[in-house]
Coordinates of C-alpha atoms and ligand atoms in Angstrom, one line a residue:
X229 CA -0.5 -9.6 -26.1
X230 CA 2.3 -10.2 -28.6
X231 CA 6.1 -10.4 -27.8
X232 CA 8.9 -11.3 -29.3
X233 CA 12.1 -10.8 -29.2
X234 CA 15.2 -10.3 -31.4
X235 CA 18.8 -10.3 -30.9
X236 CA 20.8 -7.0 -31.9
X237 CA 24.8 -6.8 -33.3
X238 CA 27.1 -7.2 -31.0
X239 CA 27.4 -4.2 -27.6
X240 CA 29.6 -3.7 -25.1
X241 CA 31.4 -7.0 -23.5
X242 CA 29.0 -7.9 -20.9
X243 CA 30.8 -9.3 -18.5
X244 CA 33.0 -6.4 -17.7
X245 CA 29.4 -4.4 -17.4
X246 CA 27.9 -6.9 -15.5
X247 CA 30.8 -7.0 -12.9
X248 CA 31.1 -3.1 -12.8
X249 CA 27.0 -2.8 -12.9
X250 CA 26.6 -5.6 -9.9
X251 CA 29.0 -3.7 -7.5
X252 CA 26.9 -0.3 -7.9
X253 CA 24.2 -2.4 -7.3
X254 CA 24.9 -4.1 -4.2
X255 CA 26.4 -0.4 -3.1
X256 CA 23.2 1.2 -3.7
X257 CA 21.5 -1.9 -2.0
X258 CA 22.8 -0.7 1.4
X259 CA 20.1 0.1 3.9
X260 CA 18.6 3.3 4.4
X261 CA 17.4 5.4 7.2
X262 CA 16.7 3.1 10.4
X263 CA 12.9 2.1 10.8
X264 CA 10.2 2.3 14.0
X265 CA 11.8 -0.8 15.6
X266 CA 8.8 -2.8 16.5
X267 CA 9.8 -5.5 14.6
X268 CA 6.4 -5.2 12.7
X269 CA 5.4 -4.5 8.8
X270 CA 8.9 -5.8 7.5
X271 CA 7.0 -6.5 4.5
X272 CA 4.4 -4.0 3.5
X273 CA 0.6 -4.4 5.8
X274 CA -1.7 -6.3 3.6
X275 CA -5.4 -6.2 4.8
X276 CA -8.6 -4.9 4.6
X277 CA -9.5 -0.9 5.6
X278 CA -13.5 -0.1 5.7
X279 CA -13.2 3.9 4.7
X280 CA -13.0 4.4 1.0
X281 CA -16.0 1.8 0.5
X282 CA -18.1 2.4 3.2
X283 CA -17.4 6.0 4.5
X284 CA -19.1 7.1 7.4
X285 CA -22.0 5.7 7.5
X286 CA -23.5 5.4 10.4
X287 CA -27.2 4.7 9.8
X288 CA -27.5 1.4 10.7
X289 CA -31.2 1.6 10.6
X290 CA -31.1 2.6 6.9
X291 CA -28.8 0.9 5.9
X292 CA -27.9 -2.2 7.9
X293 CA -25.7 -4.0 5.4
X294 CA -23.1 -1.2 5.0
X295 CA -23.2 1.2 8.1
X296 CA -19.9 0.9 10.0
X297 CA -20.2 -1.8 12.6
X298 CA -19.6 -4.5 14.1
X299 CA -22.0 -6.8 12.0
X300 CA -19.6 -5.3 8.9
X301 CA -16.4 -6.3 10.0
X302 CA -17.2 -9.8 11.9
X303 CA -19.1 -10.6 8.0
X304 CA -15.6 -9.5 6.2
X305 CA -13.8 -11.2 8.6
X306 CA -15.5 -14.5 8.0
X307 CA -14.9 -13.8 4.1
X308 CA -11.7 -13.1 4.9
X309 CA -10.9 -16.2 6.0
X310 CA -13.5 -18.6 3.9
X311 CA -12.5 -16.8 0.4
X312 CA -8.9 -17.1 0.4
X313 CA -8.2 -13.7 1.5
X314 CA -6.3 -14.4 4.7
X315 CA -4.2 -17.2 2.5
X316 CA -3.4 -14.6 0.0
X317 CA -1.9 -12.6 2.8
X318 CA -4.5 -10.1 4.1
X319 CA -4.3 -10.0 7.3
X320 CA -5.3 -7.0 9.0
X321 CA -9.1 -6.1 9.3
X322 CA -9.1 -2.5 9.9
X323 CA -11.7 -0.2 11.1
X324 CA -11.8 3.3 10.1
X325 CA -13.1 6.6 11.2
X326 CA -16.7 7.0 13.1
X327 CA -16.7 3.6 15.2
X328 CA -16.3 5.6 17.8
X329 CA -19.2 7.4 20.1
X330 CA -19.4 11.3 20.3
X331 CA -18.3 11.1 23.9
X332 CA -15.3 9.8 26.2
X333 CA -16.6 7.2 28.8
X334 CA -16.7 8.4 32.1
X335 CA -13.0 7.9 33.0
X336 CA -12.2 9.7 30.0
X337 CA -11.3 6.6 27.7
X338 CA -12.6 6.0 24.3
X339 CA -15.7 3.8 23.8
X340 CA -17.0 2.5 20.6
X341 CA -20.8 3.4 19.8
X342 CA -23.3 1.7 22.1
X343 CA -25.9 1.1 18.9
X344 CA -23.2 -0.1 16.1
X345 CA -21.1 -2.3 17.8
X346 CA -22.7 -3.5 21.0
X347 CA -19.9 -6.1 22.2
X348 CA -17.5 -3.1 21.9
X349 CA -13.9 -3.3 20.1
X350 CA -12.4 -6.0 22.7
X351 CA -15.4 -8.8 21.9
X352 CA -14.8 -7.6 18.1
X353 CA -11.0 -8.1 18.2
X354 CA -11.5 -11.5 20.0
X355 CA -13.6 -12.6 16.8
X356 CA -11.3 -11.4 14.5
X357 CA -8.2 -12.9 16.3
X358 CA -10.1 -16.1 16.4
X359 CA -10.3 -16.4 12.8
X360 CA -6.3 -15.9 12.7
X361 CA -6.8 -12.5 11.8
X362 CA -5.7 -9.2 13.4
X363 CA -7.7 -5.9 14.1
X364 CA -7.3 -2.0 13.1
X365 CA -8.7 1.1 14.6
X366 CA -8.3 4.6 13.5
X367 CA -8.0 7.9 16.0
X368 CA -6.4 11.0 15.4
X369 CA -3.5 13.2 16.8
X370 CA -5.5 16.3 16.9
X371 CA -8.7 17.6 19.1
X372 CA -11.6 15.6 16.9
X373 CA -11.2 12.8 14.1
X374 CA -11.5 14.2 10.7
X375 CA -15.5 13.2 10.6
X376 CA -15.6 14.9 14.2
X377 CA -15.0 12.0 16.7
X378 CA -13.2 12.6 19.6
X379 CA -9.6 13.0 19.2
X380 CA -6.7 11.7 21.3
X381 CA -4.7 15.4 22.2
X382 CA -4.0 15.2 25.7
X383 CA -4.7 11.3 25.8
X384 CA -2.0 9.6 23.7
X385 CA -0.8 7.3 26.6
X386 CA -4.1 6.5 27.8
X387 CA -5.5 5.5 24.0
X388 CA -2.9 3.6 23.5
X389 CA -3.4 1.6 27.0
X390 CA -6.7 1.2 25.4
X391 CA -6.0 0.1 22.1
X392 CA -3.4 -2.4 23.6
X393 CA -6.3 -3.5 26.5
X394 CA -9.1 -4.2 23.4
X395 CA -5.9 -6.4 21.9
X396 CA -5.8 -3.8 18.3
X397 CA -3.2 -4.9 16.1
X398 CA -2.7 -1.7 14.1
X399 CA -3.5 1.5 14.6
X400 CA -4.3 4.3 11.9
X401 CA -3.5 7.8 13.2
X402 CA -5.1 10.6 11.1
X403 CA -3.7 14.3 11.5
X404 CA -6.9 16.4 11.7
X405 CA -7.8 18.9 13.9
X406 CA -4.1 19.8 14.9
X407 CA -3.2 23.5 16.3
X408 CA 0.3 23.5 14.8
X409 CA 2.9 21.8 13.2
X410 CA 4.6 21.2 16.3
X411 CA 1.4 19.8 17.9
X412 CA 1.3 17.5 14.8
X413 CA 4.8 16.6 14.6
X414 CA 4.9 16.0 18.9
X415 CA 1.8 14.2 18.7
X416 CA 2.7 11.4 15.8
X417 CA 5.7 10.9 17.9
X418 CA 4.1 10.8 21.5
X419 CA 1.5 8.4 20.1
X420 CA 4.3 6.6 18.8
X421 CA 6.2 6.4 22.2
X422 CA 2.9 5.5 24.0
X423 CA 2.0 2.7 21.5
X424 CA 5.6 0.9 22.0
X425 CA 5.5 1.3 25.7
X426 CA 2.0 -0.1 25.9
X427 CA 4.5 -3.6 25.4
X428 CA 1.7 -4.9 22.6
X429 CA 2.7 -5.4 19.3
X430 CA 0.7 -2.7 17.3
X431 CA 1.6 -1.6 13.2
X432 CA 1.8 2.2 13.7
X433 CA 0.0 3.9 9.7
X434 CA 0.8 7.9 10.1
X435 CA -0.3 10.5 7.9
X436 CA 1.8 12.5 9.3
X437 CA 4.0 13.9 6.0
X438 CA 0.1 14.2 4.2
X439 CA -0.7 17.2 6.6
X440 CA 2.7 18.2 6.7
X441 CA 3.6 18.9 2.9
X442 CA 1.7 22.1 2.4
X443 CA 3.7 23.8 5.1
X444 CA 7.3 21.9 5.1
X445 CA 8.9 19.4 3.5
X446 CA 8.5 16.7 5.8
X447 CA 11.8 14.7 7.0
X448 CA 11.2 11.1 6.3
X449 CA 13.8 9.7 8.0
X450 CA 12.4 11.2 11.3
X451 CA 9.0 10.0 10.0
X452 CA 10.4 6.6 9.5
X453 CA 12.0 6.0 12.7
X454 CA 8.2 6.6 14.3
X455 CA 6.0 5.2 12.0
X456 CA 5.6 1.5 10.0
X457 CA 4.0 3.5 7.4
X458 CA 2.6 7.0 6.1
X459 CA 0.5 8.7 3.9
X460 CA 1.9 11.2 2.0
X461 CA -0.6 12.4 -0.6
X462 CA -4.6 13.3 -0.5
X463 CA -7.6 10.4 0.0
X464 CA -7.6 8.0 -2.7
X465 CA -11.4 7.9 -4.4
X466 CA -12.6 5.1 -6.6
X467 CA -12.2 7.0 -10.0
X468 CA -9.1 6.7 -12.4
X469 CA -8.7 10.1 -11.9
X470 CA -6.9 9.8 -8.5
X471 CA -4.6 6.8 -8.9
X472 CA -3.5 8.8 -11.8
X473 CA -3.0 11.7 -9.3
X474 CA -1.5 9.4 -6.6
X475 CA 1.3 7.6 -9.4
X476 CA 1.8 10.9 -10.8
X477 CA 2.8 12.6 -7.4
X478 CA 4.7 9.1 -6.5
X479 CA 6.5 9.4 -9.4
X480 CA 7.3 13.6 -9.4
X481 CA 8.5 13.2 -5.6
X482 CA 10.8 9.8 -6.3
X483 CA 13.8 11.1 -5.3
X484 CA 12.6 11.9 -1.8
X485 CA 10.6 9.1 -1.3
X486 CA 11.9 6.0 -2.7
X487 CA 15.0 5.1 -0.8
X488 CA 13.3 5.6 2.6
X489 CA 11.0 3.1 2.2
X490 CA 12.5 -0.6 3.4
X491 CA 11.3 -3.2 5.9
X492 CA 9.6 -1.9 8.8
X493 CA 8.5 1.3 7.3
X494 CA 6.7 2.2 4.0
X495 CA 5.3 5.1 1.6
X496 CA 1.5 4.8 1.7
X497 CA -0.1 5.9 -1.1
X498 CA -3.9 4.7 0.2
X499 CA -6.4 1.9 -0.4
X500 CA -6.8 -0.3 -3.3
X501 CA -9.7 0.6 -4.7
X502 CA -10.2 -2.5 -6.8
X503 CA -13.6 -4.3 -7.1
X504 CA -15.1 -1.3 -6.8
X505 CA -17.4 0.4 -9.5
X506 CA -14.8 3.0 -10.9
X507 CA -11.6 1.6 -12.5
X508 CA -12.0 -0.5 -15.5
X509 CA -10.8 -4.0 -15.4
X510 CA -7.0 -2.1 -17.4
X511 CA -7.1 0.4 -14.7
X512 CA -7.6 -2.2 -12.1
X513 CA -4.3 -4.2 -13.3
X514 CA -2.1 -0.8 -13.5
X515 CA -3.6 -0.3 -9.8
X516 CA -2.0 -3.7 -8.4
X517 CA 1.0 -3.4 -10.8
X518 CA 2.2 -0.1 -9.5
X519 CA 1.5 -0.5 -6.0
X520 CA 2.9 -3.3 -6.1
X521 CA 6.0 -2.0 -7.8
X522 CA 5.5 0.9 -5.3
X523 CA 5.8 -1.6 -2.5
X524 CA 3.0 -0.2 -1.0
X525 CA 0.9 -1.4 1.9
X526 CA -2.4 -3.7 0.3
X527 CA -5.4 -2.6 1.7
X528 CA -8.2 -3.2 0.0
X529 CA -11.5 -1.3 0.0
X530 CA -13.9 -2.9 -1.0
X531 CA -16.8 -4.8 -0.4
X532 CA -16.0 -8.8 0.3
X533 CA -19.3 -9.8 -0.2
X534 CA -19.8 -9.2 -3.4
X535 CA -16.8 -8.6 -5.9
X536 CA -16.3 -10.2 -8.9
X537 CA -14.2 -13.1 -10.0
X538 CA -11.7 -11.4 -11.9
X539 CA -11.2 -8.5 -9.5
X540 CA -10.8 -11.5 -6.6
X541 CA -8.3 -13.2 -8.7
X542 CA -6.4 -9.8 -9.3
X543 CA -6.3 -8.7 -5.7
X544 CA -5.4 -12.5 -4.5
X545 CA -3.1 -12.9 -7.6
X546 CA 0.3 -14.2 -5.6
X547 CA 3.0 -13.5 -7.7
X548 CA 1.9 -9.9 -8.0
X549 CA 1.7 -10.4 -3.9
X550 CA 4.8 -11.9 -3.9
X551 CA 6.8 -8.5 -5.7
X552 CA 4.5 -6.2 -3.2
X553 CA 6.1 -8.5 -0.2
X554 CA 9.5 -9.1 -1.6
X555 CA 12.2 -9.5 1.0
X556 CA 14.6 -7.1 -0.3
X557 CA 12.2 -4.5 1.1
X558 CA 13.5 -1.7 -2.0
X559 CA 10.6 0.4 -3.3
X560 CA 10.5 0.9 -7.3
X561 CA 10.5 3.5 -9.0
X562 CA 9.4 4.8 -12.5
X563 CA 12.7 4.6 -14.8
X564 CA 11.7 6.6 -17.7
X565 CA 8.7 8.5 -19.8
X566 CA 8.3 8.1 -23.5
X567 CA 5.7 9.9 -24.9
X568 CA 2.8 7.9 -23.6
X569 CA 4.6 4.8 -21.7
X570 CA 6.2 5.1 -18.3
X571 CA 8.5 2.2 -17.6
X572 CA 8.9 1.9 -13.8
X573 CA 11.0 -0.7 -12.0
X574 CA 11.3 -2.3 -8.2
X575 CA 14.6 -4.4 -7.8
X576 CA 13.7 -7.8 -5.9
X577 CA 15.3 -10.2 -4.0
X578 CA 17.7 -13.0 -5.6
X579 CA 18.7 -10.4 -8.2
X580 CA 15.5 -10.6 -10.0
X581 CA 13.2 -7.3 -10.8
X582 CA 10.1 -6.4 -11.7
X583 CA 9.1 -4.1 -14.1
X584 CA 5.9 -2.3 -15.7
X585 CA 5.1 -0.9 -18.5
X586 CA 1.9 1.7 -18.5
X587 CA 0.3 3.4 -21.7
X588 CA -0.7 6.7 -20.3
X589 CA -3.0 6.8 -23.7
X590 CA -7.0 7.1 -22.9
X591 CA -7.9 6.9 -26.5
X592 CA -7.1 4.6 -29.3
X593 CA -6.4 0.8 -29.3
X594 CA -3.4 -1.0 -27.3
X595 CA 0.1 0.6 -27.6
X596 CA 3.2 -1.3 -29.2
X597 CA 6.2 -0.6 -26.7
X598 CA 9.7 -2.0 -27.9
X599 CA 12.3 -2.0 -25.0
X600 CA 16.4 -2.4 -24.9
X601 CA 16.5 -4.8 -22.1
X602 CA 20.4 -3.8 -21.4
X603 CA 18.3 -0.2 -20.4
X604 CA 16.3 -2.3 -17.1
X605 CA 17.4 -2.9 -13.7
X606 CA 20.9 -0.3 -13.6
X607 CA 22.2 -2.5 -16.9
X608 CA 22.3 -5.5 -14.7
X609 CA 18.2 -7.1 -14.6
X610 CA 19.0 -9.1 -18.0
X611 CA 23.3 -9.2 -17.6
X612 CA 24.1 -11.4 -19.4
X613 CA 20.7 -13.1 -19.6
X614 CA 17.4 -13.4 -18.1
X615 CA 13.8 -15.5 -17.9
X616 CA 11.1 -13.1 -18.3
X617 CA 7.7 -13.7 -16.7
X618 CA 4.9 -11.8 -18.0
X619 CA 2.4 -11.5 -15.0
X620 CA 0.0 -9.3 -15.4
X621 CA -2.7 -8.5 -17.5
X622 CA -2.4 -12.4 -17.9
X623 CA 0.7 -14.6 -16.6
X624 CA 2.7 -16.0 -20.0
X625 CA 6.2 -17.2 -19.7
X626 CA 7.9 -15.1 -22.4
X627 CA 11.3 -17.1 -22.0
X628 CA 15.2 -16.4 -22.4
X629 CA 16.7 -13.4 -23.3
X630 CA 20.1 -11.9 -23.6
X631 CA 20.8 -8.8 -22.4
X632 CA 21.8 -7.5 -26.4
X633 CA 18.1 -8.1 -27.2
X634 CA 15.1 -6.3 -26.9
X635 CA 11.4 -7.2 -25.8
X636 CA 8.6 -6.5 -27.7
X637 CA 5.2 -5.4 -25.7
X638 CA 1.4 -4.1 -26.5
X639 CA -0.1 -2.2 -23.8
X640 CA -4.0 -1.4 -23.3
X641 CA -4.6 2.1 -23.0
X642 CA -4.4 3.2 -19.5
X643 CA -3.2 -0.5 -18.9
X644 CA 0.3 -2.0 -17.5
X645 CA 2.2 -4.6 -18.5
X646 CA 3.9 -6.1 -15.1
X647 CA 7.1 -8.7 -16.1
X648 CA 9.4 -10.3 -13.6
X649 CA 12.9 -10.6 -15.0
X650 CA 14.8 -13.2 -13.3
X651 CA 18.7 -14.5 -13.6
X652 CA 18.2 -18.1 -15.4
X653 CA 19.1 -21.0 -13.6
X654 CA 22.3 -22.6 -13.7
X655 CA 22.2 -26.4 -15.1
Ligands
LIG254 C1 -8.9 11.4 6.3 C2 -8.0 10.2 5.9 C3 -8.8 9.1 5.3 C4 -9.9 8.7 6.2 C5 -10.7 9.9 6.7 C6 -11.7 9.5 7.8 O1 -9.4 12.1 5.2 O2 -7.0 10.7 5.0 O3 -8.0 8.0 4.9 O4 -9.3 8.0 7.3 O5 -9.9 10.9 7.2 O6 -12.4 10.6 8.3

């Protein structure tokens, strides 16, 4: 990539701007709508979920290696911990739909299947817990799970006693099989309720708005007062085709979305589907750019055991991590569409931000972008100077730059750019 940078005739007096600019900023700053207050996911959840990349499979006699069980998730919990995952920051192992067995246990509880995971979740979460990792399990509000497991109407309290008796660190809560919206809306709530009174520490992942949207826009700051995250758009697939669906719907809906996302509760917009076998390696870097820009909970789908290098070092890349978990807690958002480049940006903690740059193209060679950085960050990212960062596709320091100047990009089609612009350092 080739940048460089030149310095324009003289603008507006920045530091007039810069002191009328910071004040709108730290006013728009103020926090939004209150969160679930169980203290958890006050950065976005980063872990590991099986569904995307292993489904429901359940035939463990065909295929051993990548049916859901408990062989699956003790082998990604070892690489978890002996590849750098868990340093990187991914945490949460989580298990999907159909771990569960067709039936309730005699006393009515949930019980995991007998064949696939033999020790049952409480001898799985001890495992996971003992490689300093934490567990998730899946149910849903309605009368069966979405693959046709039993579901947890009519048993919220008593699931969650169980979840918080097997020592489950998250819980995903699907909406299928609901009668109503009220049925829906009660029962992400109750399970809510029953989760915090269980006295265990459990990350709550709704997709409560997802089920909701086609009848009613959903109200998010209820949503966010019961949940530590939710999913608000259709299953993610491993094709380009749907993170262009999922940005594209992020992006439309920004206005509603954005500013209710902060610490303790996030928009969702499903598994990273990197290392997997249907985004190129450009794809795979506007992937981690966005939801990281997104602030969107990591967790990867895919399969630890064998993903290449360069996906590995993308997923673990930590200062792209380090923008997903920034402090401030404020989701971005996609500032403007040229033509075929959409510039999105996240502010960040310290005063820095973070910015991306996509070519939407799918045909061609890689896209010059020129940008005004005055335009970035509400006029005040690079007032009255800035270091820029250039971290993704490959990290390149890119240097000083006054805010009068402009910064010159190339973008690979259906690629992103990802910069961190940061105030310099006084000396
Ligand atoms: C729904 C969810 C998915 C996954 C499946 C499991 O489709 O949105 O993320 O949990 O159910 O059946």
């Amino acid at each position: 990539m080739v940048v460089t940078r030149s310095l324009m005739g003289a603008g507006p007096q920045p530091s007039c701007m810069l002191a009328l600019s910071f004040l709108a900023l730290v006013l728009w700053s103020a926090p939004g709508a209150r969160a679930l207050d169980n203290g958890l996911s006050l950065t976005p959840t980063m872990g590991w979920l099986h569904w995307e990349r292993f489904l429901c499979n359940v035939d463990c006699e065909a295929e051993p290696d990548s049916c859901v069980s408990e062989q699956l998730f003790m082998q990604m919990a070892d690489l978890m911990v002996s590849d750098g995952w868990k340093d990187a920051g991914y945490q949460y192992l989580c298990i999907d739909d159909c771990w569960m067995a067709h039936t309730r246990d005699v006393k009515g509880n949930l019980q995991a299947d007998p064949q696939r995971f033999p020790g049952g979740i409480r001898r799985l979460a001890n495992y996971v817990h003992s490689k300093g990792l934490k567990l998730g399990i899946y149910a849903d509000v309605g009368r069966k799970t979405c693959e046709g497991y039993p579901g947890s109407v009519g048993h919220y309290d008593a699931d969650a006693k169980t979840f918080a008796d097997w020592e489950v660190d998250l819980l995903k809560f699907d909406g299928c099989y609901c009668d109503s919206l009220k049925h829906l809306a009660d029962g992400y709530k109750q399970m809510s309720l029953a989760l915090n009174r269980t006295g265990r520490s459990i990350v709550y992942s709704c997709e409560w708005p997802l089920y909701m949207l086609p009848f009613h826009q959903p109200n998010y700051t209820e949503i966010r007062q019961y949940c530590n995250h939710w999913r608000n758009f259709g299953d993610i697939s491993d094709s380009w085709q749907s993170v262009k669906n999922i940005l594209d719907w992020s992006a439309l809906h920004q206005d509603t979305i954005v500013d209710v996302a902060g610490p303790g509760g996030w928009n969702d917009p499903d598994m990273l589907v990197i290392g997997n076998f249907g985004l190129s390696w450009d794809q795979q870097v506007t992937q981690m750019a966005l939801w990281a820009i997104m602030a969107a909970p990591l967790l990867m789908s895919n399969d630890l055991r064998h993903i290449s290098p360069q996906a590995k070092a993308l997923l673990q890349d930590k200062d792209v991590i380090a923008i997903n978990q920034d402090p401030l807690g404020k989701q971005g958002y996609r500032l403007r569409k040229q033509g075929d480049i959409e510039v999105w940006e996240r502010p960040l903690a310290s005063l820095s931000w973070a910015v991306a740059i996509r070519n939407l193209k799918e045909i061609g060679g890689p896209s010059p972008y020129t940008m005004s950085l005055a335009s970035l960050g509400r006029a005040v990212a690079c007032n009255p100077a800035c270091v820029i960062t250039q971290l993704l596709p490959v990290k390149e320091e890119l240097g000083f730059f006054e805010w009068i100047s402009v910064l010159k990009t190339r973008i690979n089609p259906t690629g992103t750019v990802l910069l961190q612009i940061k105030k310099p350092t006084l000396s």
